[in-house]
Amino acid sequence: MNFQNKSSALKIVLSVGDESGIGPEVILKALSSDELPENIEFIVVGSKKNLQNTYNYLKHLGVENLANPKNLNIHDLQINLSSSESKASYGDSSFNYLTKGIEIVKQYPNSALVTGPICKKSWSLAGHNFSGQTEVLAKSCGVKNVGMLFTAKSPKIGR
């Protein structure tokens, strides 16, 4: 996949986060929403195989509203798992998804990054000594003073 073509279209890059967590499920559910604007291109950074496995599993459970990974723009990064080091392998993968997501966002002036949840312990086991994703973003952007904001729509009041 060539990301050198700097289109002016709006792009949202979604880093899957920890493959063994809820990130893949959240992304597949979110990208199936009818409320997504049509003028935004979504780029998912993660393992296509894991997203497909998650999709198949959720379909098997009867979940209906899911984006099919076959129809998504996925920057496929392979995960290499060994049974004895799976937590470290997942940590390494999620770290690489994040850094690739940052790399892609930096190439497009009209883009944003959405990060899936990670396991900080897995990052540590993989040798990535950051306290979280915010610190990786800060280092990648050359920023020393950072903060993190989490926002969500209230299920009770709808805003």
mmCIF file with all atom_site columns, N, CA, C and O in Angstrom, residues 113-153:
data_model
loop_
_atom_site.group_PDB
_atom_site.id
_atom_site.type_symbol
_atom_site.label_atom_id
_atom_site.label_alt_id
_atom_site.label_comp_id
_atom_site.label_asym_id
_atom_site.label_entity_id
_atom_site.label_seq_id
_atom_site.pdbx_PDB_ins_code
_atom_site.Cartn_x
_atom_site.Cartn_y
_atom_site.Cartn_z
_atom_site.occupancy
_atom_site.B_iso_or_equiv
_atom_site.pdbx_formal_charge
_atom_site.auth_seq_id
_atom_site.auth_comp_id
_atom_site.auth_asym_id
_atom_site.auth_atom_id
_atom_site.pdbx_PDB_model_num
ATOM 1   N N  . LEU A 1 113 ? -5.690  10.550 14.076 1.00 0.00 ? 113 LEU A N  1
ATOM 2   C CA . LEU A 1 113 ? -5.365  9.215  14.564 1.00 0.00 ? 113 LEU A CA 1
ATOM 3   C C  . LEU A 1 113 ? -6.290  8.854  15.712 1.00 0.00 ? 113 LEU A C  1
ATOM 4   O O  . LEU A 1 113 ? -6.473  9.647  16.648 1.00 0.00 ? 113 LEU A O  1
ATOM 5   N N  . VAL A 1 114 ? -6.879  7.672  15.636 1.00 0.00 ? 114 VAL A N  1
ATOM 6   C CA . VAL A 1 114 ? -7.680  7.118  16.718 1.00 0.00 ? 114 VAL A CA 1
ATOM 7   C C  . VAL A 1 114 ? -6.957  5.864  17.173 1.00 0.00 ? 114 VAL A C  1
ATOM 8   O O  . VAL A 1 114 ? -6.617  5.008  16.354 1.00 0.00 ? 114 VAL A O  1
ATOM 9   N N  . THR A 1 115 ? -6.701  5.763  18.472 1.00 0.00 ? 115 THR A N  1
ATOM 10  C CA . THR A 1 115 ? -5.928  4.628  18.976 1.00 0.00 ? 115 THR A CA 1
ATOM 11  C C  . THR A 1 115 ? -6.812  3.672  19.752 1.00 0.00 ? 115 THR A C  1
ATOM 12  O O  . THR A 1 115 ? -7.613  4.078  20.590 1.00 0.00 ? 115 THR A O  1
ATOM 13  N N  . GLY A 1 116 ? -6.645  2.388  19.459 1.00 0.00 ? 116 GLY A N  1
ATOM 14  C CA . GLY A 1 116 ? -7.325  1.355  20.222 1.00 0.00 ? 116 GLY A CA 1
ATOM 15  C C  . GLY A 1 116 ? -6.602  1.129  21.542 1.00 0.00 ? 116 GLY A C  1
ATOM 16  O O  . GLY A 1 116 ? -5.444  1.538  21.707 1.00 0.00 ? 116 GLY A O  1
ATOM 17  N N  . PRO A 1 117 ? -7.268  0.487  22.491 1.00 0.00 ? 117 PRO A N  1
ATOM 18  C CA . PRO A 1 117 ? -6.652  0.262  23.797 1.00 0.00 ? 117 PRO A CA 1
ATOM 19  C C  . PRO A 1 117 ? -5.466  -0.697 23.718 1.00 0.00 ? 117 PRO A C  1
ATOM 20  O O  . PRO A 1 117 ? -5.455  -1.619 22.907 1.00 0.00 ? 117 PRO A O  1
ATOM 21  N N  . ILE A 1 118 ? -4.486  -0.442 24.564 1.00 0.00 ? 118 ILE A N  1
ATOM 22  C CA . ILE A 1 118 ? -3.290  -1.284 24.623 1.00 0.00 ? 118 ILE A CA 1
ATOM 23  C C  . ILE A 1 118 ? -3.146  -1.857 26.030 1.00 0.00 ? 118 ILE A C  1
ATOM 24  O O  . ILE A 1 118 ? -3.815  -1.419 26.959 1.00 0.00 ? 118 ILE A O  1
ATOM 25  N N  . CYS A 1 119 ? -2.241  -2.804 26.163 1.00 0.00 ? 119 CYS A N  1
ATOM 26  C CA . CYS A 1 119 ? -1.868  -3.338 27.469 1.00 0.00 ? 119 CYS A CA 1
ATOM 27  C C  . CYS A 1 119 ? -0.453  -2.855 27.757 1.00 0.00 ? 119 CYS A C  1
ATOM 28  O O  . CYS A 1 119 ? 0.505   -3.291 27.107 1.00 0.00 ? 119 CYS A O  1
ATOM 29  N N  . LYS A 1 120 ? -0.324  -1.941 28.707 1.00 0.00 ? 120 LYS A N  1
ATOM 30  C CA . LYS A 1 120 ? 0.984   -1.357 29.011 1.00 0.00 ? 120 LYS A CA 1
ATOM 31  C C  . LYS A 1 120 ? 1.975   -2.408 29.502 1.00 0.00 ? 120 LYS A C  1
ATOM 32  O O  . LYS A 1 120 ? 3.166   -2.313 29.215 1.00 0.00 ? 120 LYS A O  1
ATOM 33  N N  . LYS A 1 121 ? 1.489   -3.402 30.199 1.00 0.00 ? 121 LYS A N  1
ATOM 34  C CA . LYS A 1 121 ? 2.366   -4.491 30.671 1.00 0.00 ? 121 LYS A CA 1
ATOM 35  C C  . LYS A 1 121 ? 2.953   -5.240 29.479 1.00 0.00 ? 121 LYS A C  1
ATOM 36  O O  . LYS A 1 121 ? 4.135   -5.587 29.463 1.00 0.00 ? 121 LYS A O  1
ATOM 37  N N  . SER A 1 122 ? 2.146   -5.473 28.442 1.00 0.00 ? 122 SER A N  1
ATOM 38  C CA . SER A 1 122 ? 2.634   -6.158 27.236 1.00 0.00 ? 122 SER A CA 1
ATOM 39  C C  . SER A 1 122 ? 3.686   -5.320 26.526 1.00 0.00 ? 122 SER A C  1
ATOM 40  O O  . SER A 1 122 ? 4.654   -5.863 25.988 1.00 0.00 ? 122 SER A O  1
ATOM 41  N N  . TRP A 1 123 ? 3.496   -4.008 26.509 1.00 0.00 ? 123 TRP A N  1
ATOM 42  C CA . TRP A 1 123 ? 4.516   -3.130 25.927 1.00 0.00 ? 123 TRP A CA 1
ATOM 43  C C  . TRP A 1 123 ? 5.826   -3.284 26.687 1.00 0.00 ? 123 TRP A C  1
ATOM 44  O O  . TRP A 1 123 ? 6.892   -3.395 26.096 1.00 0.00 ? 123 TRP A O  1
ATOM 45  N N  . SER A 1 124 ? 5.739   -3.294 28.000 1.00 0.00 ? 124 SER A N  1
ATOM 46  C CA . SER A 1 124 ? 6.933   -3.427 28.835 1.00 0.00 ? 124 SER A CA 1
ATOM 47  C C  . SER A 1 124 ? 7.618   -4.764 28.575 1.00 0.00 ? 124 SER A C  1
ATOM 48  O O  . SER A 1 124 ? 8.845   -4.830 28.435 1.00 0.00 ? 124 SER A O  1
ATOM 49  N N  . LEU A 1 125 ? 6.832   -5.837 28.500 1.00 0.00 ? 125 LEU A N  1
ATOM 50  C CA . LEU A 1 125 ? 7.395   -7.166 28.229 1.00 0.00 ? 125 LEU A CA 1
ATOM 51  C C  . LEU A 1 125 ? 8.078   -7.217 26.866 1.00 0.00 ? 125 LEU A C  1
ATOM 52  O O  . LEU A 1 125 ? 9.031   -7.977 26.661 1.00 0.00 ? 125 LEU A O  1
ATOM 53  N N  . ALA A 1 126 ? 7.597   -6.410 25.920 1.00 0.00 ? 126 ALA A N  1
ATOM 54  C CA . ALA A 1 126 ? 8.180   -6.369 24.572 1.00 0.00 ? 126 ALA A CA 1
ATOM 55  C C  . ALA A 1 126 ? 9.365   -5.407 24.494 1.00 0.00 ? 126 ALA A C  1
ATOM 56  O O  . ALA A 1 126 ? 9.996   -5.278 23.444 1.00 0.00 ? 126 ALA A O  1
ATOM 57  N N  . GLY A 1 127 ? 9.664   -4.735 25.596 1.00 0.00 ? 127 GLY A N  1
ATOM 58  C CA . GLY A 1 127 ? 10.811  -3.827 25.618 1.00 0.00 ? 127 GLY A CA 1
ATOM 59  C C  . GLY A 1 127 ? 10.512  -2.400 25.189 1.00 0.00 ? 127 GLY A C  1
ATOM 60  O O  . GLY A 1 127 ? 11.435  -1.630 24.925 1.00 0.00 ? 127 GLY A O  1
ATOM 61  N N  . HIS A 1 128 ? 9.246   -2.033 25.121 1.00 0.00 ? 128 HIS A N  1
ATOM 62  C CA . HIS A 1 128 ? 8.855   -0.666 24.760 1.00 0.00 ? 128 HIS A CA 1
ATOM 63  C C  . HIS A 1 128 ? 8.565   0.091  26.054 1.00 0.00 ? 128 HIS A C  1
ATOM 64  O O  . HIS A 1 128 ? 7.525   -0.101 26.672 1.00 0.00 ? 128 HIS A O  1
ATOM 65  N N  . ASN A 1 129 ? 9.495   0.906  26.464 1.00 0.00 ? 129 ASN A N  1
ATOM 66  C CA . ASN A 1 129 ? 9.433   1.552  27.771 1.00 0.00 ? 129 ASN A CA 1
ATOM 67  C C  . ASN A 1 129 ? 8.809   2.940  27.702 1.00 0.00 ? 129 ASN A C  1
ATOM 68  O O  . ASN A 1 129 ? 9.478   3.959  27.855 1.00 0.00 ? 129 ASN A O  1
ATOM 69  N N  . PHE A 1 130 ? 7.510   2.944  27.452 1.00 0.00 ? 130 PHE A N  1
ATOM 70  C CA . PHE A 1 130 ? 6.710   4.170  27.459 1.00 0.00 ? 130 PHE A CA 1
ATOM 71  C C  . PHE A 1 130 ? 5.579   3.934  28.450 1.00 0.00 ? 130 PHE A C  1
ATOM 72  O O  . PHE A 1 130 ? 5.073   2.816  28.558 1.00 0.00 ? 130 PHE A O  1
ATOM 73  N N  . SER A 1 131 ? 5.155   4.989  29.116 1.00 0.00 ? 131 SER A N  1
ATOM 74  C CA . SER A 1 131 ? 4.053   4.815  30.065 1.00 0.00 ? 131 SER A CA 1
ATOM 75  C C  . SER A 1 131 ? 2.701   4.700  29.359 1.00 0.00 ? 131 SER A C  1
ATOM 76  O O  . SER A 1 131 ? 1.721   4.289  29.967 1.00 0.00 ? 131 SER A O  1
ATOM 77  N N  . GLY A 1 132 ? 2.649   5.030  28.067 1.00 0.00 ? 132 GLY A N  1
ATOM 78  C CA . GLY A 1 132 ? 1.415   4.891  27.303 1.00 0.00 ? 132 GLY A CA 1
ATOM 79  C C  . GLY A 1 132 ? 1.550   5.463  25.907 1.00 0.00 ? 132 GLY A C  1
ATOM 80  O O  . GLY A 1 132 ? 2.630   5.913  25.498 1.00 0.00 ? 132 GLY A O  1
ATOM 81  N N  . GLN A 1 133 ? 0.437   5.465  25.185 1.00 0.00 ? 133 GLN A N  1
ATOM 82  C CA . GLN A 1 133 ? 0.433   5.913  23.797 1.00 0.00 ? 133 GLN A CA 1
ATOM 83  C C  . GLN A 1 133 ? 0.691   7.413  23.677 1.00 0.00 ? 133 GLN A C  1
ATOM 84  O O  . GLN A 1 133 ? 1.321   7.867  22.722 1.00 0.00 ? 133 GLN A O  1
ATOM 85  N N  . THR A 1 134 ? 0.229   8.182  24.648 1.00 0.00 ? 134 THR A N  1
ATOM 86  C CA . THR A 1 134 ? 0.428   9.634  24.611 1.00 0.00 ? 134 THR A CA 1
ATOM 87  C C  . THR A 1 134 ? 1.907   9.978  24.543 1.00 0.00 ? 134 THR A C  1
ATOM 88  O O  . THR A 1 134 ? 2.318   10.870 23.796 1.00 0.00 ? 134 THR A O  1
ATOM 89  N N  . GLU A 1 135 ? 2.712   9.254  25.303 1.00 0.00 ? 135 GLU A N  1
ATOM 90  C CA . GLU A 1 135 ? 4.152   9.524  25.339 1.00 0.00 ? 135 GLU A CA 1
ATOM 91  C C  . GLU A 1 135 ? 4.823   9.156  24.016 1.00 0.00 ? 135 GLU A C  1
ATOM 92  O O  . GLU A 1 135 ? 5.772   9.810  23.587 1.00 0.00 ? 135 GLU A O  1
ATOM 93  N N  . VAL A 1 136 ? 4.336   8.117  23.349 1.00 0.00 ? 136 VAL A N  1
ATOM 94  C CA . VAL A 1 136 ? 4.868   7.755  22.024 1.00 0.00 ? 136 VAL A CA 1
ATOM 95  C C  . VAL A 1 136 ? 4.508   8.844  21.018 1.00 0.00 ? 136 VAL A C  1
ATOM 96  O O  . VAL A 1 136 ? 5.351   9.250  20.204 1.00 0.00 ? 136 VAL A O  1
ATOM 97  N N  . LEU A 1 137 ? 3.274   9.317  21.078 1.00 0.00 ? 137 LEU A N  1
ATOM 98  C CA . LEU A 1 137 ? 2.855   10.412 20.194 1.00 0.00 ? 137 LEU A CA 1
ATOM 99  C C  . LEU A 1 137 ? 3.702   11.657 20.436 1.00 0.00 ? 137 LEU A C  1
ATOM 100 O O  . LEU A 1 137 ? 4.143   12.306 19.489 1.00 0.00 ? 137 LEU A O  1
ATOM 101 N N  . ALA A 1 138 ? 3.938   11.988 21.690 1.00 0.00 ? 138 ALA A N  1
ATOM 102 C CA . ALA A 1 138 ? 4.737   13.170 22.020 1.00 0.00 ? 138 ALA A CA 1
ATOM 103 C C  . ALA A 1 138 ? 6.145   13.041 21.455 1.00 0.00 ? 138 ALA A C  1
ATOM 104 O O  . ALA A 1 138 ? 6.656   13.978 20.827 1.00 0.00 ? 138 ALA A O  1
ATOM 105 N N  . LYS A 1 139 ? 6.780   11.895 21.672 1.00 0.00 ? 139 LYS A N  1
ATOM 106 C CA . LYS A 1 139 ? 8.138   11.696 21.168 1.00 0.00 ? 139 LYS A CA 1
ATOM 107 C C  . LYS A 1 139 ? 8.163   11.771 19.643 1.00 0.00 ? 139 LYS A C  1
ATOM 108 O O  . LYS A 1 139 ? 9.044   12.393 19.056 1.00 0.00 ? 139 LYS A O  1
ATOM 109 N N  . SER A 1 140 ? 7.179   11.147 18.995 1.00 0.00 ? 140 SER A N  1
ATOM 110 C CA . SER A 1 140 ? 7.119   11.135 17.527 1.00 0.00 ? 140 SER A CA 1
ATOM 111 C C  . SER A 1 140 ? 6.938   12.530 16.947 1.00 0.00 ? 140 SER A C  1
ATOM 112 O O  . SER A 1 140 ? 7.346   12.793 15.822 1.00 0.00 ? 140 SER A O  1
ATOM 113 N N  . CYS A 1 141 ? 6.307   13.405 17.711 1.00 0.00 ? 141 CYS A N  1
ATOM 114 C CA . CYS A 1 141 ? 6.034   14.761 17.233 1.00 0.00 ? 141 CYS A CA 1
ATOM 115 C C  . CYS A 1 141 ? 6.990   15.791 17.813 1.00 0.00 ? 141 CYS A C  1
ATOM 116 O O  . CYS A 1 141 ? 6.837   16.991 17.557 1.00 0.00 ? 141 CYS A O  1
ATOM 117 N N  . GLY A 1 142 ? 7.945   15.339 18.611 1.00 0.00 ? 142 GLY A N  1
ATOM 118 C CA . GLY A 1 142 ? 8.920   16.260 19.186 1.00 0.00 ? 142 GLY A CA 1
ATOM 119 C C  . GLY A 1 142 ? 8.341   17.218 20.213 1.00 0.00 ? 142 GLY A C  1
ATOM 120 O O  . GLY A 1 142 ? 8.778   18.349 20.335 1.00 0.00 ? 142 GLY A O  1
ATOM 121 N N  . VAL A 1 143 ? 7.354   16.758 20.970 1.00 0.00 ? 143 VAL A N  1
ATOM 122 C CA . VAL A 1 143 ? 6.679   17.590 21.962 1.00 0.00 ? 143 VAL A CA 1
ATOM 123 C C  . VAL A 1 143 ? 7.077   17.109 23.360 1.00 0.00 ? 143 VAL A C  1
ATOM 124 O O  . VAL A 1 143 ? 7.095   15.916 23.623 1.00 0.00 ? 143 VAL A O  1
ATOM 125 N N  . LYS A 1 144 ? 7.368   18.062 24.238 1.00 0.00 ? 144 LYS A N  1
ATOM 126 C CA . LYS A 1 144 ? 7.780   17.689 25.597 1.00 0.00 ? 144 LYS A CA 1
ATOM 127 C C  . LYS A 1 144 ? 6.650   17.806 26.612 1.00 0.00 ? 144 LYS A C  1
ATOM 128 O O  . LYS A 1 144 ? 6.579   17.049 27.563 1.00 0.00 ? 144 LYS A O  1
ATOM 129 N N  . ASN A 1 145 ? 5.764   18.769 26.441 1.00 0.00 ? 145 ASN A N  1
ATOM 130 C CA . ASN A 1 145 ? 4.685   18.996 27.391 1.00 0.00 ? 145 ASN A CA 1
ATOM 131 C C  . ASN A 1 145 ? 3.385   18.485 26.774 1.00 0.00 ? 145 ASN A C  1
ATOM 132 O O  . ASN A 1 145 ? 2.876   19.073 25.827 1.00 0.00 ? 145 ASN A O  1
ATOM 133 N N  . VAL A 1 146 ? 2.851   17.380 27.297 1.00 0.00 ? 146 VAL A N  1
ATOM 134 C CA . VAL A 1 146 ? 1.667   16.759 26.695 1.00 0.00 ? 146 VAL A CA 1
ATOM 135 C C  . VAL A 1 146 ? 0.594   16.493 27.735 1.00 0.00 ? 146 VAL A C  1
ATOM 136 O O  . VAL A 1 146 ? 0.854   16.483 28.934 1.00 0.00 ? 146 VAL A O  1
ATOM 137 N N  . GLY A 1 147 ? -0.598  16.253 27.238 1.00 0.00 ? 147 GLY A N  1
ATOM 138 C CA . GLY A 1 147 ? -1.716  15.836 28.071 1.00 0.00 ? 147 GLY A CA 1
ATOM 139 C C  . GLY A 1 147 ? -2.577  14.895 27.261 1.00 0.00 ? 147 GLY A C  1
ATOM 140 O O  . GLY A 1 147 ? -2.450  14.803 26.041 1.00 0.00 ? 147 GLY A O  1
ATOM 141 N N  . MET A 1 148 ? -3.455  14.198 27.934 1.00 0.00 ? 148 MET A N  1
ATOM 142 C CA . MET A 1 148 ? -4.329  13.250 27.257 1.00 0.00 ? 148 MET A CA 1
ATOM 143 C C  . MET A 1 148 ? -5.766  13.598 27.603 1.00 0.00 ? 148 MET A C  1
ATOM 144 O O  . MET A 1 148 ? -6.064  13.987 28.734 1.00 0.00 ? 148 MET A O  1
ATOM 145 N N  . LEU A 1 149 ? -6.662  13.469 26.621 1.00 0.00 ? 149 LEU A N  1
ATOM 146 C CA . LEU A 1 149 ? -8.080  13.750 26.811 1.00 0.00 ? 149 LEU A CA 1
ATOM 147 C C  . LEU A 1 149 ? -8.868  12.556 26.325 1.00 0.00 ? 149 LEU A C  1
ATOM 148 O O  . LEU A 1 149 ? -8.620  12.034 25.234 1.00 0.00 ? 149 LEU A O  1
ATOM 149 N N  . PHE A 1 150 ? -9.792  12.117 27.132 1.00 0.00 ? 150 PHE A N  1
ATOM 150 C CA . PHE A 1 150 ? -10.694 11.036 26.733 1.00 0.00 ? 150 PHE A CA 1
ATOM 151 C C  . PHE A 1 150 ? -12.091 11.606 26.760 1.00 0.00 ? 150 PHE A C  1
ATOM 152 O O  . PHE A 1 150 ? -12.502 12.249 27.705 1.00 0.00 ? 150 PHE A O  1
ATOM 153 N N  . THR A 1 151 ? -12.837 11.363 25.689 1.00 0.00 ? 151 THR A N  1
ATOM 154 C CA . THR A 1 151 ? -14.208 11.853 25.643 1.00 0.00 ? 151 THR A CA 1
ATOM 155 C C  . THR A 1 151 ? -15.115 10.775 25.080 1.00 0.00 ? 151 THR A C  1
ATOM 156 O O  . THR A 1 151 ? -14.686 9.954  24.281 1.00 0.00 ? 151 THR A O  1
ATOM 157 N N  . ALA A 1 152 ? -16.325 10.778 25.529 1.00 0.00 ? 152 ALA A N  1
ATOM 158 C CA . ALA A 1 152 ? -17.307 9.802  25.065 1.00 0.00 ? 152 ALA A CA 1
ATOM 159 C C  . ALA A 1 152 ? -18.703 10.398 25.189 1.00 0.00 ? 152 ALA A C  1
ATOM 160 O O  . ALA A 1 152 ? -18.940 11.285 26.012 1.00 0.00 ? 152 ALA A O  1
ATOM 161 N N  . LYS A 1 153 ? -19.597 9.880  24.385 1.00 0.00 ? 153 LYS A N  1
ATOM 162 C CA . LYS A 1 153 ? -21.004 10.293 24.466 1.00 0.00 ? 153 LYS A CA 1
ATOM 163 C C  . LYS A 1 153 ? -21.655 9.532  25.615 1.00 0.00 ? 153 LYS A C  1
ATOM 164 O O  . LYS A 1 153 ? -21.504 8.322  25.724 1.00 0.00 ? 153 LYS A O  1
#
